[in-house]
Amino acid sequence: MVSFESDYSTGCHPAVLEALAATNLEPCSGYGSDRFCERAAARIREACAAPQADVRFLAGGTQTNAVVLSALMNPGEGVVAADSGHISVHEAGAIECTGHKVLTIPERNGKLAAADLRAYLENFYADANWEHMVIPGAVFISHPSELGTLYSLAELEKLSEICRDYEIPLYLDGARLGYGLAARCTDVTLPDIARLVDAFYIGGTKCGALCGEAVVFPRSNAPHHFLTHVKRHGALMAKGRLLGVQFDALFTDGLYFRIAENAIDRAEELKAVLEEAGCEMFRPSPTNQQFVIMENGKMEALAQQVKFSFWERFDETHTVIRFVTSWSTTEEDIAVLRDALATLDD
Amino acid sequence: MVSFESDYSTGCHPAVLEALAATNLEPCSGYGSDRFCERAAARIREACAAPQADVRFLAGGTQTNAVVLSALMNPGEGVVAADSGHISVHEAGAIECTGHKVLTIPERNGKLAAADLRAYLENFYADANWEHMVIPGAVFISHPSELGTLYSLAELEKLSEICRDYEIPLYLDGARLGYGLAARCTDVTLPDIARLVDAFYIGGTKCGALCGEAVVFPRSNAPHHFLTHVKRHGALMAKGRLLGVQFDALFTDGLYFRIAENAIDRAEELKAVLEEAGCEMFRPSPTNQQFVIMENGKMEALAQQVKFSFWERFDETHTVIRFVTSWSTTEEDIAVLRDALATLDD
Amino acid sequence: MVSFESDYSTGCHPAVLEALAATNLEPCSGYGSDRFCERAAARIREACAAPQADVRFLAGGTQTNAVVLSALMNPGEGVVAADSGHISVHEAGAIECTGHKVLTIPERNGKLAAADLRAYLENFYADANWEHMVIPGAVFISHPSELGTLYSLAELEKLSEICRDYEIPLYLDGARLGYGLAARCTDVTLPDIARLVDAFYIGGTKCGALCGEAVVFPRSNAPHHFLTHVKRHGALMAKGRLLGVQFDALFTDGLYFRIAENAIDRAEELKAVLEEAGCEMFRPSPTNQQFVIMENGKMEALAQQVKFSFWERFDETHTVIRFVTSWSTTEEDIAVLRDALATLDD
Amino acid sequence: MVSFESDYSTGCHPAVLEALAATNLEPCSGYGSDRFCERAAARIREACAAPQADVRFLAGGTQTNAVVLSALMNPGEGVVAADSGHISVHEAGAIECTGHKVLTIPERNGKLAAADLRAYLENFYADANWEHMVIPGAVFISHPSELGTLYSLAELEKLSEICRDYEIPLYLDGARLGYGLAARCTDVTLPDIARLVDAFYIGGTKCGALCGEAVVFPRSNAPHHFLTHVKRHGALMAKGRLLGVQFDALFTDGLYFRIAENAIDRAEELKAVLEEAGCEMFRPSPTNQQFVIMENGKMEALAQQVKFSFWERFDETHTVIRFVTSWSTTEEDIAVLRDALATLDD
């Protein structure tokens, strides 16, 4: 059945697989000290226009958030995030598992608003009892957000400014960063992100790799003893090459961006097909995740024909469902969805 | 340069790569709930003669040790291990990172002796102050051990009996389990292990996979909410298929065992070549790791010709070095080593 | 200056001090195994009408919350609490320090509403992704709440019923429990609490002791190896007698309840004095904490004459301030406040 | 029965109790911000000849070790200690509970030898795989040691020098520091300690207080946000005055040192009495703990007449037992012991 369930339902982009095959027999040293990781890091530094960047490779998103955030914070500090943030809701307490609290601010369209962040920090230090409370030690944003929305350059600049005022590192979760950069309306580039945040990751798992996220500390600012920190969180891969080879391929000849463009093109078609069929969008999303409010009967009928994912209950009779495109979504897949939606109206 | 540096210096066995390619475009659900994981689990249950086993897949060895041991123990309990155990020395404190202490007993030929374990536990509970000490909550062994040595069936049976007497789970780290099972002298089989321990993992990363370890709870005894536990340790792969497909391939037609047999065959040749060249073995090893005491000058000369790894300083003028074979070691590689050793004598 | 700043601004009730003096030279064993702790536990069991209760003594409230909650939960589970709960806001992340998340529900008059709790749990398990989220493993309430409010017996019964339906332990923070039990309007008794919750503590520090909280597991249900758990959290006092002697005194001849009655009597007078002076109450409180909305100028003038504590900003020109009574508050103190308030009107 | 069981079997020195009584009704602010803590800190700074010292008060020894060491180290670093060290054996894993490993070196007469420490650190950084191991982040010593032994000034100077060479903080556990300073043979003073270590605590619980340890960071080097760190470990007392008043009393007119002198005088008499009775000392101790090897039958007979504590099994027929003196041990107590020992010979 055609699937819009997620951007991790197929394997990896064929070029990534080819790179793995081509290098498979070449021996190299372990734990990320190999030439593939080195080459991938160089390509990423270039794509970020951040020649001083430290680039490290980890296997998955929740792991990356927990490992990097716990390295950026002092013991017991908390990370400020929108209450819809992945670390707040859908990581099973991985941040708390490292001893840090997630300090939440109500989301605005899936995002953390700069004004809300500033108010939070001002109120915190204005409180006579702040030493009895969890001290904000990092700020977490995701781009795209969990609702597929994007920060504007101006919004990122403001967040960055606040974090620098308070000397708190700004961390960006880029699980779907490619899709954010490829969105038609965005004014944010990879070098912008490298310039404005203190650490971020370029998502591989959801953007064409088998697994892997590239963590970037843009100003040679990897935390001291970061490799040991990664190791003690069980996140250091013996065959680091698996990550290096994939990111080397993804950042050769702009593959990462082309993957994302395909997903965005398909997402725009998907949006058109959904709107054409009279579906109400839950929130407007410029990226590869589209959220639709659907009447429950229709939803069940549609589920017989294509795969999508349940997002949340909307009301007694409606549900929010999610459609996701990826490198492997084809125009034919969209056509199948259009036809399936057409049958619902009968 | 020919490398005996480790069993994770090349990629994966070609058949594993082929399986990844063959299934790459098939969509499936995430987080280990896919049909590949299901099929791999079924094959592993069969190989273990443990039809009730819970089988789960994780990415790497240190991760697996920390995730499984912290799930097996009550908060604050400690895990008893030989002082040479991987969790004690070479995992950067991953166990302590979960709040548990590693309680060490001096190793005997790389192993935890049953008599030592029993004495430890007897003394512990004989101590009037045991409630002020870390309570033993699990026992860790590795098979093969970090020194390449193996438990006999009788030894495993004794350890298992003690653990059952004290109601402490026995956990076996099988990072190189294949090589242990394929060793020429062993009387231990996979079903024996499944019968005698409470949890163990079948190593993939060091036995032919790109990454991955198969955790087996042989008697449907996976800890409650284990998926959530894995998730909060950042160890749940979105594309769980990556692990499922690989283990499915490894446990089809006995590939896992054939990989190990090749490594053992080459290791036996390697041992012969080393002994022929007059090298002194540090400890006798029946598996794919061979430890040699070499005079420092010779060692440096040899390092110009083949790759191996430094193990530890032996004395002022000698070093213990390690040679490792794997699925990809060829007879030609051994010949290169023989020739290289020959040059040292001149 | 007369102080209404807190219920921990003076030392201990004179009878507690006398008991310490009277027993000072009697040797006894350490770590809570002494006859004073034993006797205090017996008295508390009787006061709770819980002859099977396990009673343990800890030094302070935040410590008790963290030690007991982390013992009640499985690793990684979260504790559900009102968002105004002490563990959520004012304990500097002590719960997260043990690896557990605080799962918040908006407070209703400082309390956790049973209907909200049920809805939370129903929605949680209705979510298709609940295994990726923090599993609720305990429920936290405080009685009196942080706003001085009280649960009715019916409310407690409903919370208890929900927790039993879901097999989640219900924990009650009784830092100011005495004041709650002595409130004029309450229909909740100590035996009710022992019957309805799974663990609670009877606050000593804020109710007449120098330090100390008595933890009660009403049905012999202290977590396994609780002493070791307490020890590893650094919470086991060598001179456990310090806690035992104090609670022995507090639960002799109803001293604990008399202390609380004095505080309640003074609080009622205080409320009358405040209302007489035209102060607007922030929230009605039947216990020893009274919250008043005061114009900032008046507040500063009042601060010259008596001590109280800042609670939170109300609006641009008003502040919420808190007045607290205790065992040591006298009628004369209330008179001083009345006179001070009178000067503000001039 | 006369007790030599521990130095925490009676309450506090009468002068401490008097100070508590005298100040009991004076209101003051909470959480250690009171004038008693301030005055006690000033007196301690003076006694340490460390006018810049940060002085904080905690309730107990295990708590202090865990709170301070976890504040001194980066996440995941380990603390080097003698394998007999209290944090290694008798604190139920309190250090591991904070995520840090205890890295052990075999003890020499209960102490950590400087040469052993240097060798450990040299070997650590000489290991090619040190990044995969727990990085030493602090050094722990206790003075007196758990066996009652003392470092000489020269030994402390060497340890200090090594720690400064490696930029690792040196921490001294002074649970029984008074007895160490009062020992007849020592050349170490309180200012020496303040000069040579980076953090230490002056034990109160075992030296005449009801509870309490004074932590000293001698060069204004308290870790950033230390109060919040203390709070999140549940170690911040609401009535901080309880600690302040006691240490104020202990450091007025040299009471702390007089308490220790009494214990040492009695310990010397005790040693004489034991030797006179033909007892074999386990290890020579110059402080208030004396360890004796006693034949099991004799031990049981003695236990009918005086209290002492079991230390460890010596051999099949002998046991190591411990006798401890304190501020409250009298010459009469020693006489009772002498008489009791005399009966054994009959």
JSON list of N, CA and C in Angstrom, two decimals, chain C residues 3 32 34 36 38 44 58 61 69 98-99 124 127 148-149 156 184 187 197 213 222 258 279 290-291 309 318 335:
[
{"chain": "C", "resi": 3, "resn": "SER", "atom": "N", "xyz": [7.81, 38.40, 62.58]},
{"chain": "C", "resi": 3, "resn": "SER", "atom": "CA", "xyz": [7.97, 37.75, 61.28]},
{"chain": "C", "resi": 3, "resn": "SER", "atom": "C", "xyz": [6.82, 36.80, 60.96]},
{"chain": "C", "resi": 32, "resn": "GLY", "atom": "N", "xyz": [19.00, 5.28, 62.33]},
{"chain": "C", "resi": 32, "resn": "GLY", "atom": "CA", "xyz": [17.57, 5.07, 62.46]},
{"chain": "C", "resi": 32, "resn": "GLY", "atom": "C", "xyz": [17.15, 3.77, 63.10]},
{"chain": "C", "resi": 34, "resn": "ASP", "atom": "N", "xyz": [17.50, 3.09, 66.21]},
{"chain": "C", "resi": 34, "resn": "ASP", "atom": "CA", "xyz": [17.47, 3.33, 67.66]},
{"chain": "C", "resi": 34, "resn": "ASP", "atom": "C", "xyz": [16.05, 3.22, 68.24]},
{"chain": "C", "resi": 36, "resn": "PHE", "atom": "N", "xyz": [14.43, 5.44, 69.87]},
{"chain": "C", "resi": 36, "resn": "PHE", "atom": "CA", "xyz": [13.62, 6.66, 69.74]},
{"chain": "C", "resi": 36, "resn": "PHE", "atom": "C", "xyz": [12.82, 6.61, 68.43]},
{"chain": "C", "resi": 38, "resn": "GLU", "atom": "N", "xyz": [12.06, 3.96, 66.89]},
{"chain": "C", "resi": 38, "resn": "GLU", "atom": "CA", "xyz": [11.10, 2.88, 67.04]},
{"chain": "C", "resi": 38, "resn": "GLU", "atom": "C", "xyz": [9.84, 3.36, 67.76]},
{"chain": "C", "resi": 44, "resn": "ILE", "atom": "N", "xyz": [3.27, 7.01, 65.62]},
{"chain": "C", "resi": 44, "resn": "ILE", "atom": "CA", "xyz": [2.73, 7.48, 64.33]},
{"chain": "C", "resi": 44, "resn": "ILE", "atom": "C", "xyz": [1.78, 6.42, 63.75]},
{"chain": "C", "resi": 58, "resn": "LEU", "atom": "N", "xyz": [13.26, 11.07, 57.51]},
{"chain": "C", "resi": 58, "resn": "LEU", "atom": "CA", "xyz": [14.21, 11.76, 56.65]},
{"chain": "C", "resi": 58, "resn": "LEU", "atom": "C", "xyz": [14.34, 13.20, 57.14]},
{"chain": "C", "resi": 61, "resn": "GLY", "atom": "N", "xyz": [12.00, 18.13, 53.21]},
{"chain": "C", "resi": 61, "resn": "GLY", "atom": "CA", "xyz": [10.89, 17.85, 52.31]},
{"chain": "C", "resi": 61, "resn": "GLY", "atom": "C", "xyz": [11.30, 17.52, 50.88]},
{"chain": "C", "resi": 69, "resn": "LEU", "atom": "N", "xyz": [9.67, 9.23, 45.92]},
{"chain": "C", "resi": 69, "resn": "LEU", "atom": "CA", "xyz": [9.12, 9.08, 44.56]},
{"chain": "C", "resi": 69, "resn": "LEU", "atom": "C", "xyz": [10.02, 8.22, 43.68]},
{"chain": "C", "resi": 98, "resn": "THR", "atom": "N", "xyz": [16.84, 12.52, 39.70]},
{"chain": "C", "resi": 98, "resn": "THR", "atom": "CA", "xyz": [16.76, 11.07, 39.87]},
{"chain": "C", "resi": 98, "resn": "THR", "atom": "C", "xyz": [16.35, 10.39, 38.56]},
{"chain": "C", "resi": 99, "resn": "GLY", "atom": "N", "xyz": [16.25, 11.17, 37.48]},
{"chain": "C", "resi": 99, "resn": "GLY", "atom": "CA", "xyz": [15.97, 10.59, 36.16]},
{"chain": "C", "resi": 99, "resn": "GLY", "atom": "C", "xyz": [14.50, 10.53, 35.80]},
{"chain": "C", "resi": 124, "resn": "PHE", "atom": "N", "xyz": [-3.55, 9.58, 27.74]},
{"chain": "C", "resi": 124, "resn": "PHE", "atom": "CA", "xyz": [-2.21, 9.01, 27.59]},
{"chain": "C", "resi": 124, "resn": "PHE", "atom": "C", "xyz": [-2.28, 7.65, 26.92]},
{"chain": "C", "resi": 127, "resn": "ASP", "atom": "N", "xyz": [-3.28, 7.44, 23.27]},
{"chain": "C", "resi": 127, "resn": "ASP", "atom": "CA", "xyz": [-2.34, 7.94, 22.26]},
{"chain": "C", "resi": 127, "resn": "ASP", "atom": "C", "xyz": [-1.58, 6.77, 21.65]},
{"chain": "C", "resi": 148, "resn": "GLY", "atom": "N", "xyz": [-2.01, 26.64, 50.12]},
{"chain": "C", "resi": 148, "resn": "GLY", "atom": "CA", "xyz": [-2.69, 26.55, 51.42]},
{"chain": "C", "resi": 148, "resn": "GLY", "atom": "C", "xyz": [-4.04, 25.87, 51.37]},
{"chain": "C", "resi": 149, "resn": "THR", "atom": "N", "xyz": [-4.44, 25.44, 50.18]},
{"chain": "C", "resi": 149, "resn": "THR", "atom": "CA", "xyz": [-5.77, 24.84, 50.04]},
{"chain": "C", "resi": 149, "resn": "THR", "atom": "C", "xyz": [-5.75, 23.36, 50.42]},
{"chain": "C", "resi": 156, "resn": "LEU", "atom": "N", "xyz": [-10.10, 13.30, 47.81]},
{"chain": "C", "resi": 156, "resn": "LEU", "atom": "CA", "xyz": [-9.02, 12.32, 48.05]},
{"chain": "C", "resi": 156, "resn": "LEU", "atom": "C", "xyz": [-9.47, 10.91, 47.66]},
{"chain": "C", "resi": 184, "resn": "ARG", "atom": "N", "xyz": [-10.17, 24.32, 60.21]},
{"chain": "C", "resi": 184, "resn": "ARG", "atom": "CA", "xyz": [-11.50, 24.24, 60.83]},
{"chain": "C", "resi": 184, "resn": "ARG", "atom": "C", "xyz": [-12.53, 23.53, 59.97]},
{"chain": "C", "resi": 187, "resn": "ASP", "atom": "N", "xyz": [-12.63, 17.77, 56.43]},
{"chain": "C", "resi": 187, "resn": "ASP", "atom": "CA", "xyz": [-13.24, 16.49, 56.84]},
{"chain": "C", "resi": 187, "resn": "ASP", "atom": "C", "xyz": [-12.25, 15.34, 56.66]},
{"chain": "C", "resi": 197, "resn": "VAL", "atom": "N", "xyz": [-3.86, 6.80, 50.55]},
{"chain": "C", "resi": 197, "resn": "VAL", "atom": "CA", "xyz": [-2.66, 7.00, 49.73]},
{"chain": "C", "resi": 197, "resn": "VAL", "atom": "C", "xyz": [-1.69, 5.83, 49.94]},
{"chain": "C", "resi": 213, "resn": "GLU", "atom": "N", "xyz": [11.11, 14.72, 58.59]},
{"chain": "C", "resi": 213, "resn": "GLU", "atom": "CA", "xyz": [9.82, 14.37, 57.99]},
{"chain": "C", "resi": 213, "resn": "GLU", "atom": "C", "xyz": [9.65, 12.86, 58.25]},
{"chain": "C", "resi": 222, "resn": "ALA", "atom": "N", "xyz": [6.78, -0.34, 52.30]},
{"chain": "C", "resi": 222, "resn": "ALA", "atom": "CA", "xyz": [8.04, 0.36, 52.01]},
{"chain": "C", "resi": 222, "resn": "ALA", "atom": "C", "xyz": [8.74, -0.36, 50.87]},
{"chain": "C", "resi": 258, "resn": "ARG", "atom": "N", "xyz": [-1.52, 20.08, 68.56]},
{"chain": "C", "resi": 258, "resn": "ARG", "atom": "CA", "xyz": [-1.65, 21.35, 69.29]},
{"chain": "C", "resi": 258, "resn": "ARG", "atom": "C", "xyz": [-0.86, 22.47, 68.62]},
{"chain": "C", "resi": 279, "resn": "CYS", "atom": "N", "xyz": [-7.75, 44.34, 53.00]},
{"chain": "C", "resi": 279, "resn": "CYS", "atom": "CA", "xyz": [-6.86, 43.62, 52.06]},
{"chain": "C", "resi": 279, "resn": "CYS", "atom": "C", "xyz": [-7.67, 42.62, 51.23]},
{"chain": "C", "resi": 290, "resn": "GLN", "atom": "N", "xyz": [-1.52, 32.54, 54.29]},
{"chain": "C", "resi": 290, "resn": "GLN", "atom": "CA", "xyz": [-2.54, 33.45, 53.78]},
{"chain": "C", "resi": 290, "resn": "GLN", "atom": "C", "xyz": [-1.91, 34.33, 52.71]},
{"chain": "C", "resi": 291, "resn": "PHE", "atom": "N", "xyz": [-2.59, 34.40, 51.57]},
{"chain": "C", "resi": 291, "resn": "PHE", "atom": "CA", "xyz": [-2.04, 35.12, 50.43]},
{"chain": "C", "resi": 291, "resn": "PHE", "atom": "C", "xyz": [-2.89, 36.37, 50.16]},
{"chain": "C", "resi": 309, "resn": "SER", "atom": "N", "xyz": [6.46, 37.34, 53.17]},
{"chain": "C", "resi": 309, "resn": "SER", "atom": "CA", "xyz": [7.26, 36.96, 52.00]},
{"chain": "C", "resi": 309, "resn": "SER", "atom": "C", "xyz": [6.57, 37.28, 50.68]},
{"chain": "C", "resi": 318, "resn": "HIS", "atom": "N", "xyz": [0.44, 45.84, 41.75]},
{"chain": "C", "resi": 318, "resn": "HIS", "atom": "CA", "xyz": [0.12, 45.01, 42.91]},
{"chain": "C", "resi": 318, "resn": "HIS", "atom": "C", "xyz": [0.98, 43.74, 42.96]},
{"chain": "C", "resi": 335, "resn": "ALA", "atom": "N", "xyz": [-1.40, 41.25, 66.84]},
{"chain": "C", "resi": 335, "resn": "ALA", "atom": "CA", "xyz": [-1.70, 42.64, 67.22]},
{"chain": "C", "resi": 335, "resn": "ALA", "atom": "C", "xyz": [-0.72, 43.60, 66.55]}
]
